[in-house]
Every structure is written in structure tokens, then in C-alpha cells.
Short mmCIF file of C-alpha atoms in Angstrom, two decimals:
data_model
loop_
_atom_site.label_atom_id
_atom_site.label_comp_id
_atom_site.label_asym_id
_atom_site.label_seq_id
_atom_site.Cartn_x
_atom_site.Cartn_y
_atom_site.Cartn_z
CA UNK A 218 86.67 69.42 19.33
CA UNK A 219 86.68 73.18 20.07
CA UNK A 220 84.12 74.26 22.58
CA UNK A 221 84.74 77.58 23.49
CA UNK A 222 87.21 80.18 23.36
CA UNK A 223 88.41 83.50 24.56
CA UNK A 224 91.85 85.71 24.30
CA UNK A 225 93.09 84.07 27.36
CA UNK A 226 91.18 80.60 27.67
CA UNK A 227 90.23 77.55 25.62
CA UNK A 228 88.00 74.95 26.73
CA UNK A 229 88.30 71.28 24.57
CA UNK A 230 85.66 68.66 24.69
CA UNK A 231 88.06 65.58 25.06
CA UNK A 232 87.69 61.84 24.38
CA UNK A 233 88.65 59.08 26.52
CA UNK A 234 91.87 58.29 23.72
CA UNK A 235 92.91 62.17 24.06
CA UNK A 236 92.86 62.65 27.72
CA UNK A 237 94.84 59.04 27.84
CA UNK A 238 97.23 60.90 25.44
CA UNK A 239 97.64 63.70 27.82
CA UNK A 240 97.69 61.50 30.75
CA UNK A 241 100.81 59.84 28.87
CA UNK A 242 102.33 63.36 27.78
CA UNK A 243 105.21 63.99 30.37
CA UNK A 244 105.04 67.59 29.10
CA UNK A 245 102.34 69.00 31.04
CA UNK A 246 102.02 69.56 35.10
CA UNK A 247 98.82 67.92 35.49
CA UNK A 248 98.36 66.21 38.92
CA UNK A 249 96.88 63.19 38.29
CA UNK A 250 96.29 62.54 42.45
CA UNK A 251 93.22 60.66 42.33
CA UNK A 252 92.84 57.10 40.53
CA UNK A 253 89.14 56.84 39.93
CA UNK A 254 89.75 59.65 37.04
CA UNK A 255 93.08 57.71 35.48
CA UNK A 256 92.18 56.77 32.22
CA UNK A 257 92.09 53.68 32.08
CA UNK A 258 89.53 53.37 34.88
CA UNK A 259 87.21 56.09 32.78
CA UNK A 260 87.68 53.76 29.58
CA UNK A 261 86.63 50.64 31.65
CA UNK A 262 83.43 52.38 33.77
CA UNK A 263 82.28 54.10 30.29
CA UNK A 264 82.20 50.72 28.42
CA UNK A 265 79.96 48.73 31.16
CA UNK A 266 78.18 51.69 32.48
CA UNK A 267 77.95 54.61 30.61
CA UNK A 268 75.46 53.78 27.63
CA UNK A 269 72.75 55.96 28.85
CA UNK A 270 74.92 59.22 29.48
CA UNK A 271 76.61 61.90 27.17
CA UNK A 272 80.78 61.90 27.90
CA UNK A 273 81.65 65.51 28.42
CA UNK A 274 85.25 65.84 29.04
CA UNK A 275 86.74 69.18 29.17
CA UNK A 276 90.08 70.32 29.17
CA UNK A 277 90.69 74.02 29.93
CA UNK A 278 94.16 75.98 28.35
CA UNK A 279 95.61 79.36 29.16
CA UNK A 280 97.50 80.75 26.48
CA UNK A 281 97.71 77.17 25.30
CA UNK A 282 98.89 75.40 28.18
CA UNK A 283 96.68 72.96 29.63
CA UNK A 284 95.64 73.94 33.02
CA UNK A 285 93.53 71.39 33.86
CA UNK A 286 90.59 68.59 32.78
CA UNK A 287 87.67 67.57 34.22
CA UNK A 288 86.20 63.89 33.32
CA UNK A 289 82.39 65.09 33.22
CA UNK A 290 79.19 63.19 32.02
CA UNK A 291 75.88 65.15 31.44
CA UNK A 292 72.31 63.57 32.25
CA UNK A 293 69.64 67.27 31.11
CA UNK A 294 70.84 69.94 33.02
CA UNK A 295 73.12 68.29 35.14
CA UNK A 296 76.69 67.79 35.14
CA UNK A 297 78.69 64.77 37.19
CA UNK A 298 82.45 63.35 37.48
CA UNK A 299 82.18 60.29 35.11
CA UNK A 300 82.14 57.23 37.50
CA UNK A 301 79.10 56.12 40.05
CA UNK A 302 80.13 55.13 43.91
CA UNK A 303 79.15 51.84 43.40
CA UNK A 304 82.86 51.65 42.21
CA UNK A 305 84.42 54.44 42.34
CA UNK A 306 84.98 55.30 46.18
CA UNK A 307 85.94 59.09 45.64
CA UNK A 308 86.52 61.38 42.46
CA UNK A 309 88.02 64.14 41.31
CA UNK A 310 89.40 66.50 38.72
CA UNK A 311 92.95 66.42 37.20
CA UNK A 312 94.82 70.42 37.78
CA UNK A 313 97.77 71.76 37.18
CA UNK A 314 99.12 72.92 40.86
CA UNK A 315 98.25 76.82 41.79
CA UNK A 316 96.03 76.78 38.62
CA UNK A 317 92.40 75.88 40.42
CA UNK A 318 90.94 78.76 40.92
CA UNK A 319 91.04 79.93 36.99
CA UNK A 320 90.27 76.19 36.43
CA UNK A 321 86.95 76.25 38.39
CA UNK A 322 86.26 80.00 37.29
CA UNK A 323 86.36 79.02 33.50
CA UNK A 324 84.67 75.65 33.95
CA UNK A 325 81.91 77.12 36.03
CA UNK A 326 81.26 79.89 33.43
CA UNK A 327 81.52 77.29 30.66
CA UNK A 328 78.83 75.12 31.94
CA UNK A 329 76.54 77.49 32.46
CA UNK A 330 77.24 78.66 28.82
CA UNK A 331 76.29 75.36 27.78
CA UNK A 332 72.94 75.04 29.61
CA UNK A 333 74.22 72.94 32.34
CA UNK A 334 72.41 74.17 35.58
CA UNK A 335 74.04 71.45 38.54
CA UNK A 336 77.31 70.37 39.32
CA UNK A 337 76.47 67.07 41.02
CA UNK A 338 79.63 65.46 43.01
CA UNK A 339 78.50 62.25 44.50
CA UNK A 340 82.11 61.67 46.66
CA UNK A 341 84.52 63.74 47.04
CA UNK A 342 87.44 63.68 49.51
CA UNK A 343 87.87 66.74 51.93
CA UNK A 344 91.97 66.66 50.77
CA UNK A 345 90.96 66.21 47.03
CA UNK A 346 91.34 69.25 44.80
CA UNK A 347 87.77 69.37 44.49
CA UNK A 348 87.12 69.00 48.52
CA UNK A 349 89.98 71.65 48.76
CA UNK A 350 88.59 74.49 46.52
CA UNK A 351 84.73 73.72 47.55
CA UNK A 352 85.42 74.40 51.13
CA UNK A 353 86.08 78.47 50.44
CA UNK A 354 84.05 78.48 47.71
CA UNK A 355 81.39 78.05 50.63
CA UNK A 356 81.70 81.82 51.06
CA UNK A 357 83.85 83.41 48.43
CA UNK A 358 81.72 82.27 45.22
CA UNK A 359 79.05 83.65 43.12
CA UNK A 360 77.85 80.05 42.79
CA UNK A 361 75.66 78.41 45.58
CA UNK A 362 77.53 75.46 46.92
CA UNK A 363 76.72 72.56 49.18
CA UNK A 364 78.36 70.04 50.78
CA UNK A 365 77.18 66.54 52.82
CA UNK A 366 78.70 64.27 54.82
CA UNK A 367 78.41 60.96 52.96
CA UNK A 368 81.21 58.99 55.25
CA UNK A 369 84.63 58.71 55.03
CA UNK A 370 87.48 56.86 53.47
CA UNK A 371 90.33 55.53 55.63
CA UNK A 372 94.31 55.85 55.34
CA UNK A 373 97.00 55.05 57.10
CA UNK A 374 100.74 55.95 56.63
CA UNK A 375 103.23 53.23 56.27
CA UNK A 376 105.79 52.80 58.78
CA UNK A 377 109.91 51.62 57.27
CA UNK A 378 109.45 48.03 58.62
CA UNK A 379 106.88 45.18 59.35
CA UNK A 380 108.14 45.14 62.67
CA UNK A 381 107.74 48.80 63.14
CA UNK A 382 104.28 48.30 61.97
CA UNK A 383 103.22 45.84 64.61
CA UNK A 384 104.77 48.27 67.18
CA UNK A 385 102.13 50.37 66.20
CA UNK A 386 99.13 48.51 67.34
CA UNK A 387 97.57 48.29 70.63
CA UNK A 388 99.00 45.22 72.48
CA UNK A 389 96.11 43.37 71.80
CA UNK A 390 96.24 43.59 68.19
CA UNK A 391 99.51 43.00 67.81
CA UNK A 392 98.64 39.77 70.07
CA UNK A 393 95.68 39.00 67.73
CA UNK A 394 97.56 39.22 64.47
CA UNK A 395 100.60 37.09 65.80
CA UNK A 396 97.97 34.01 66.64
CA UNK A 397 96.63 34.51 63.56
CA UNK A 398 99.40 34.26 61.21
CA UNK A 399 100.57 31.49 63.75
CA UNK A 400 97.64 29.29 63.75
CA UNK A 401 96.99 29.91 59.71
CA UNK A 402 100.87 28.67 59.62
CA UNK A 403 100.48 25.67 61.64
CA UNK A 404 97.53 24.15 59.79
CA UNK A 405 99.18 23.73 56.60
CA UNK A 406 101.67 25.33 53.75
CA UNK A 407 100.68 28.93 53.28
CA UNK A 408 101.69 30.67 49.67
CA UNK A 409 101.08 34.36 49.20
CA UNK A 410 101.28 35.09 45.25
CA UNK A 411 101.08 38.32 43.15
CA UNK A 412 99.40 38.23 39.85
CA UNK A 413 99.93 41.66 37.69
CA UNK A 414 100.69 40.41 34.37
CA UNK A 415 97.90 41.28 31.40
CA UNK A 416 98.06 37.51 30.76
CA UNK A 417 98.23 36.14 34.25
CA UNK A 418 95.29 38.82 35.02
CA UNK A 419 92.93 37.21 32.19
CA UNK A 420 93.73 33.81 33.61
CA UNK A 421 93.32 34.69 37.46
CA UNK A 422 90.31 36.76 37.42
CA UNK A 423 87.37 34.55 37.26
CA UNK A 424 88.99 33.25 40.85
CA UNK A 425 88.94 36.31 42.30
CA UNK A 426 85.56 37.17 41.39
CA UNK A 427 84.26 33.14 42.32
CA UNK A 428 85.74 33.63 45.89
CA UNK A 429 84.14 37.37 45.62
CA UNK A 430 80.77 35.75 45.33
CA UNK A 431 81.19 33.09 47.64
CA UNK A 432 82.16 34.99 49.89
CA UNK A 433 78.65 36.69 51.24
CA UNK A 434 75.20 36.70 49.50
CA UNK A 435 75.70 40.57 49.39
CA UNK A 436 78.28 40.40 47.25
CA UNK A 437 77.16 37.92 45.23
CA UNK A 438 73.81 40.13 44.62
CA UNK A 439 76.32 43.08 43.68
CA UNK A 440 78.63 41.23 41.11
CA UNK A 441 76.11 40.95 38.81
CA UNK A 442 77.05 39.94 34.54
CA UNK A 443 77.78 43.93 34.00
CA UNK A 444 79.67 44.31 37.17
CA UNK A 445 81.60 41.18 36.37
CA UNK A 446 82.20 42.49 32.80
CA UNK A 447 83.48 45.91 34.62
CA UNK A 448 85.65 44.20 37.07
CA UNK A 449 87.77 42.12 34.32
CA UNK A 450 87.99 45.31 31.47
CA UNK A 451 89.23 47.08 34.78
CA UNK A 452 91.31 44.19 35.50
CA UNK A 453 93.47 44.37 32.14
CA UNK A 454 93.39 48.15 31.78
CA UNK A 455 95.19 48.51 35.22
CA UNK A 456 97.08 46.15 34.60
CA UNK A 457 98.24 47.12 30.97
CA UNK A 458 99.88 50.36 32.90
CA UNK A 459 101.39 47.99 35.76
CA UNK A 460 98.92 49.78 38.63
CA UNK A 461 96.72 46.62 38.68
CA UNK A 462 97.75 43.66 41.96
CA UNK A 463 95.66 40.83 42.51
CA UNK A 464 96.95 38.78 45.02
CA UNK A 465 95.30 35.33 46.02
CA UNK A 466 96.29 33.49 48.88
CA UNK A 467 96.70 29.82 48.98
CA UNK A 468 97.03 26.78 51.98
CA UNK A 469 98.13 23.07 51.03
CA UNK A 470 97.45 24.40 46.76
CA UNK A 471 93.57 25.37 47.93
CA UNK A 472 92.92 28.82 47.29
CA UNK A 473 91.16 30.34 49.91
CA UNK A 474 91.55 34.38 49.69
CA UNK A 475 91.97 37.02 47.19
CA UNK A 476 92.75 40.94 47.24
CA UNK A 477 92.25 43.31 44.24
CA UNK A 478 94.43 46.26 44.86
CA UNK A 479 96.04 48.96 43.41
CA UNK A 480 99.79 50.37 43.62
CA UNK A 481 99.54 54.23 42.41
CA UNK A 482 102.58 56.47 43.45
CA UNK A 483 103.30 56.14 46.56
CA UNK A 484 100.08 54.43 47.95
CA UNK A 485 98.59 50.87 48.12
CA UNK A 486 94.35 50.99 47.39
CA UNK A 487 92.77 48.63 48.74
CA UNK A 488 89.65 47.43 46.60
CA UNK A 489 88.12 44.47 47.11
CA UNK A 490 88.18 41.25 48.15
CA UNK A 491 86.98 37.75 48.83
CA UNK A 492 87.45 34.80 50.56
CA UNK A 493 86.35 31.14 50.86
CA UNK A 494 83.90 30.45 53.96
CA UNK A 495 85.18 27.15 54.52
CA UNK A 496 88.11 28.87 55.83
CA UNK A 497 86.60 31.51 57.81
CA UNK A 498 88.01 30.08 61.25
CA UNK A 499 91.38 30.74 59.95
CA UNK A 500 90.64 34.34 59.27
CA UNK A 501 91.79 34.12 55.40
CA UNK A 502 89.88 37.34 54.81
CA UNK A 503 91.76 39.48 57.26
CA UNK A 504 95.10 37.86 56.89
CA UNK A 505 95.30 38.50 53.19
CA UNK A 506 94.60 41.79 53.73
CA UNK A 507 97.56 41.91 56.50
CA UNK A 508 99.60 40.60 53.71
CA UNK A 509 99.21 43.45 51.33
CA UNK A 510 99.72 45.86 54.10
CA UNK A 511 103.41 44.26 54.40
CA UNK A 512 103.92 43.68 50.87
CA UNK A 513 103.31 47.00 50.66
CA UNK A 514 105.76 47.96 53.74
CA UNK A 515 108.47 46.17 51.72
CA UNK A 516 107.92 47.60 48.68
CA UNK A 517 108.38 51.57 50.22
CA UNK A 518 105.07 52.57 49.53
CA UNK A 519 104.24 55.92 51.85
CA UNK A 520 100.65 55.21 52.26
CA UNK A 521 97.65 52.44 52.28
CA UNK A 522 94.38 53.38 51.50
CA UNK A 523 91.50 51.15 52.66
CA UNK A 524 88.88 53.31 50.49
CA UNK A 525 85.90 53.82 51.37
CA UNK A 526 84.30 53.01 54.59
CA UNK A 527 84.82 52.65 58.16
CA UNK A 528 84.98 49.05 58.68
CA UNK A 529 86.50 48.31 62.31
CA UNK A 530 89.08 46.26 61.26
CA UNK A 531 90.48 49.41 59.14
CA UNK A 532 90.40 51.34 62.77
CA UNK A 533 92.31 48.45 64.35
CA UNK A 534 94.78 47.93 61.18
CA UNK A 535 95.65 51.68 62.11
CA UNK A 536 93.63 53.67 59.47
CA UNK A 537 92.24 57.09 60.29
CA UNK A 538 89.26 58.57 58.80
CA UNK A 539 89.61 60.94 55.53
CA UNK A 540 86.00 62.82 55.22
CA UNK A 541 83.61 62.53 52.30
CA UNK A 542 81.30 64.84 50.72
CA UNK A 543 78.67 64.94 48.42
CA UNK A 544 79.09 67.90 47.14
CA UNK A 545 76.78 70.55 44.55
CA UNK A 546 77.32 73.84 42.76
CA UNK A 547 74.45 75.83 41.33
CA UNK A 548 76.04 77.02 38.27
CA UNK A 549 72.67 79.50 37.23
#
């Protein structure tokens, strides 16, 4: 549906089916950097979560070539990036590259056309296109912008080699993760499988989320019946467009760990995971992680992204910090 218009610049109220169309649409030079806005994720979110908000997805042309779309939901007068942090660590909008300024100009001027008074941007990453273009905007816009520190997200880059990898940590972790793979070997047969299959996904992913909620009364609390109706449409719609990896790990058949990740470009996300306390003194939780980190070594990937958070283990694993903002434009 036509929005608005002008001699140079059209702005499109989207659906979730278009903007999948255009995210399928090898034609254009839209960057689609950040996964939270893929989507497939949107479709997923919207369906569990998004019954009490308007969609508002706008897509912004110049001269007919799409320059850019941002995945908006309105609540009054206020404008946010579809998504909540509850599950999606850090968001974003989807621009062609060099084309952000016109693309925040025109979607500023829109918005306030359409009676929208806030941008509200819960998480934002300081190297996302958002982060990038807020940071000037501090003193170069007409708009009033803020920006918070709401924590950070950690990353690490990927070395050529496991081997290489352990070089990298301090002597004693290296130390630490040797006995643990060691002592998790000697106490019985250790498989390490990958399920990414639509139908191996709708089979597998009540055990992930069992072992999620056995593993600590938080997380049980937090995987409520919505989340867990979230977690499995997510589960198939990432999987459906081979991003989804749910790995589970297993000693003597018992399976005792589980990882939910996701392989996007060049980088391994790391989303969840659970584990089974019984095994705790084997360090199941850690070690599967470990085991994506060299599955992911072996399979050339650039970068692994713990998410959000600044756990110490992500420190010791050799991720460094990526800021986070929660970020706000006055658009009146």
C-alpha cells in the first residue's frame, strides 16, 4: 500500500510476505546485516507476540529503487523496531550501502507526517547501521536524539584452526578446556549431532526446550506456553531457509546438552541453550558450547557471536564486548 510520495521518494507500508519477497529478490542492494529483522524471525515474533501492536513496515524508494526498509510497529505515538529484547538481542534496519542518510531523512519526515512523535530503539549495536548513523546524528540533526548504555553483546573472530584457537587462550584455559573434554571423554561415549532439517527440527525441539527448562528455575519461569510456541515457529522458519542449528549433545545415548544457534553469512549466533543438571560435574553446558565454537572453526565461518551479555565464560572463550544502546529520536 502507497503511503506517501514525492518527485524523488516513495515510502510503502509493507507486509511481512512482501518484505520476505524483497528479502528473496537478488535484485536489490539491501544489506540484510542483522538477523533479528530477517523475515522469517519478524513472521515468527509477530505471530506469538505481536497481537496487541499495529505492523508498520516501511520501505523507502528513490526514483524507484528501493533504498532501504525499516521493520516498525506503532503503540499511539510511538514508533519501535518490531521485536522485544526478551528475544531479540539487538535490532536494526535493512539499507542499501551509502544510502542512510536519505533513508533516515525520509523516514524521519514520514513519521512525523503520520503523527508518530518517538522513535523508541530498545537495543541497538554501536556497529549496526542504526548505532552508526545515531552517533552523528547526536549533533548534526534537527531531531533530538538519545542514546543509553543498556550492555553489550560479545564477538569474537574465528581463528583457521581448532588448534590455533586454543593457542589463543590464556594457559589456563587452554588447560581447563583440555581436562574437560578429557574427563567428559573418559566417562563414557560422547556424540555431538547437528539437527537442521524442517523435519528433524519438529521432532528435536521439544528436547531442546525440556533440557532448556531443566536446566535452571529461571529459565523455566521464562519459557512460558507463548515463549515455547515462539521458540518452535522460530525453529522451522530458520530452518526452512537453512540458518536454523540445533545441536544436542549426547554420552552413552543420554542426552545431556543442547545449543540453538544460528549460521548467518559468515558468523555463528549463539542463542540459547540448556543442559541436564545431573551432568553438571561434567560441564555439559560449557562443552557444548566449545563444540559449536569448533564446528564453527571447521566450517570457515569468520565470526561467533555470543549475543547478548557479558557472561565470563564469553570473556574467557575469547569474546570482546560490542556496545549496546537504547536509543530515541524525537521526531516533533
Amino acid at each position: 500500500m502507497l503511503m506517501a510520495a514525492n518527485k524523488t521518494y516513495t515510502v510503502t507500508q509493507e507486509s511481512i510476505d512482501s518484505v520476505a519477497e524483497l528479502w528473496q529478490d537478488g535484485a536489490n542492494r539491501l544489506k540484510w546485516d542483522c538477523l533479528f529483522v530477517l523475515p522469517g524471525w519478524l513472521k515468527a515474533w509477530w505471530q506469538a507476540f505481536g497481537s496487541d501492536r499495529t505492523p508498520y513496515l516501511c520501505s523507502i524508494r528513490r526514483r524507484g529503487e528501493l533504498i532501504g526498509i525499516a521493520p516498525l510497529m506503532v503503540e499511539g505515538q510511538t514508533a519501535r523496531l518490531m521485536g522485544n529484547t526478551d528475544v531479540c538481542d539487538f535490532q536494526d534496519v535493512v539499507v542499501v550501502p551509502g544510502g542512510e542518510k536519505a533513508f533516515f531523512n525520509i523516514l524521519f519526515d514520514h513519521l512525523n507526517t503520520q503523527g508518530i512523535r518517538q522513535l523508541d530503539l530498545e537495543a541497538v549495536r554501536s556497529d549496526s547501521i542504526v548505532g552508526s548513523y545515531l552517533k552523528p546524528a547526536l549533533t548534526d540533526q534537527h531531531h533530538a536524539v538519545t542514546c543509553q548504555s543498556v550492555g553489550a553483546s560479545m564477538v569474537m573472530e574465528l581463528p583457521t584452526s581448532w588448534n590455533v584457537y586454543l593457542r589463543q587462550l590464556t594457559s589456563k584455559q587452554r588447560h581447563e578446556v583440555r581436562r574437560k573434554l578429557r574427563r567428559l571423554e573418559e566417562t563414557g561415549r560422547v556424540n555431538w549431532r547437528l539437527v537442521d532439517t524442517v523435519t528433524g527440527v519438529k521432532q528435536e525441539i521439544e528436547t531442546f526446550l525440556a533440557l532448556f527448562k531443566r536446566n535452571r528455575a529461571d529459565k523455566a519461569r521464562f519459557m512460558t506456553e507463548q515463549m515455547a510456541s515462539f521458540f518452535q515457529a522460530l525453529a522451522v522458519e530458520l530452518a526452512s531457509i537453512r540458518i536454523l542449528k540445533l545441536f544436542f549433545l549426547s554420552l552413552d545415548e543420554v542426552v545431556t546438552a543442547a545449543v540453538m544457534g544460528f549460521d548467518y553469512d559468515d558468523t555463528f549466533h549463539l542463542y540459547n541453550n540448556g543442559y541436564d543438571q545431573r551432568y553438571h560435574f561434567l560441564s555439559v553446558g560449557l562443552l557444548s558450547k566449545l563444540f559449536t565454537v569448533k564446528d564453527s572453526i571447521q566450517q570457515g565461518k569468520k565470526k561467533y557471536d555470543f549475543l547478548k551479555g557479558t557472561e565470563t565464560y564469553k570473556q574467557r572463550l575469547g569474546g570482546r564486548q560490542v556496545p549496546l544502546y537504547h536509543c530515541g529520536v524525537q521526531l516533533d
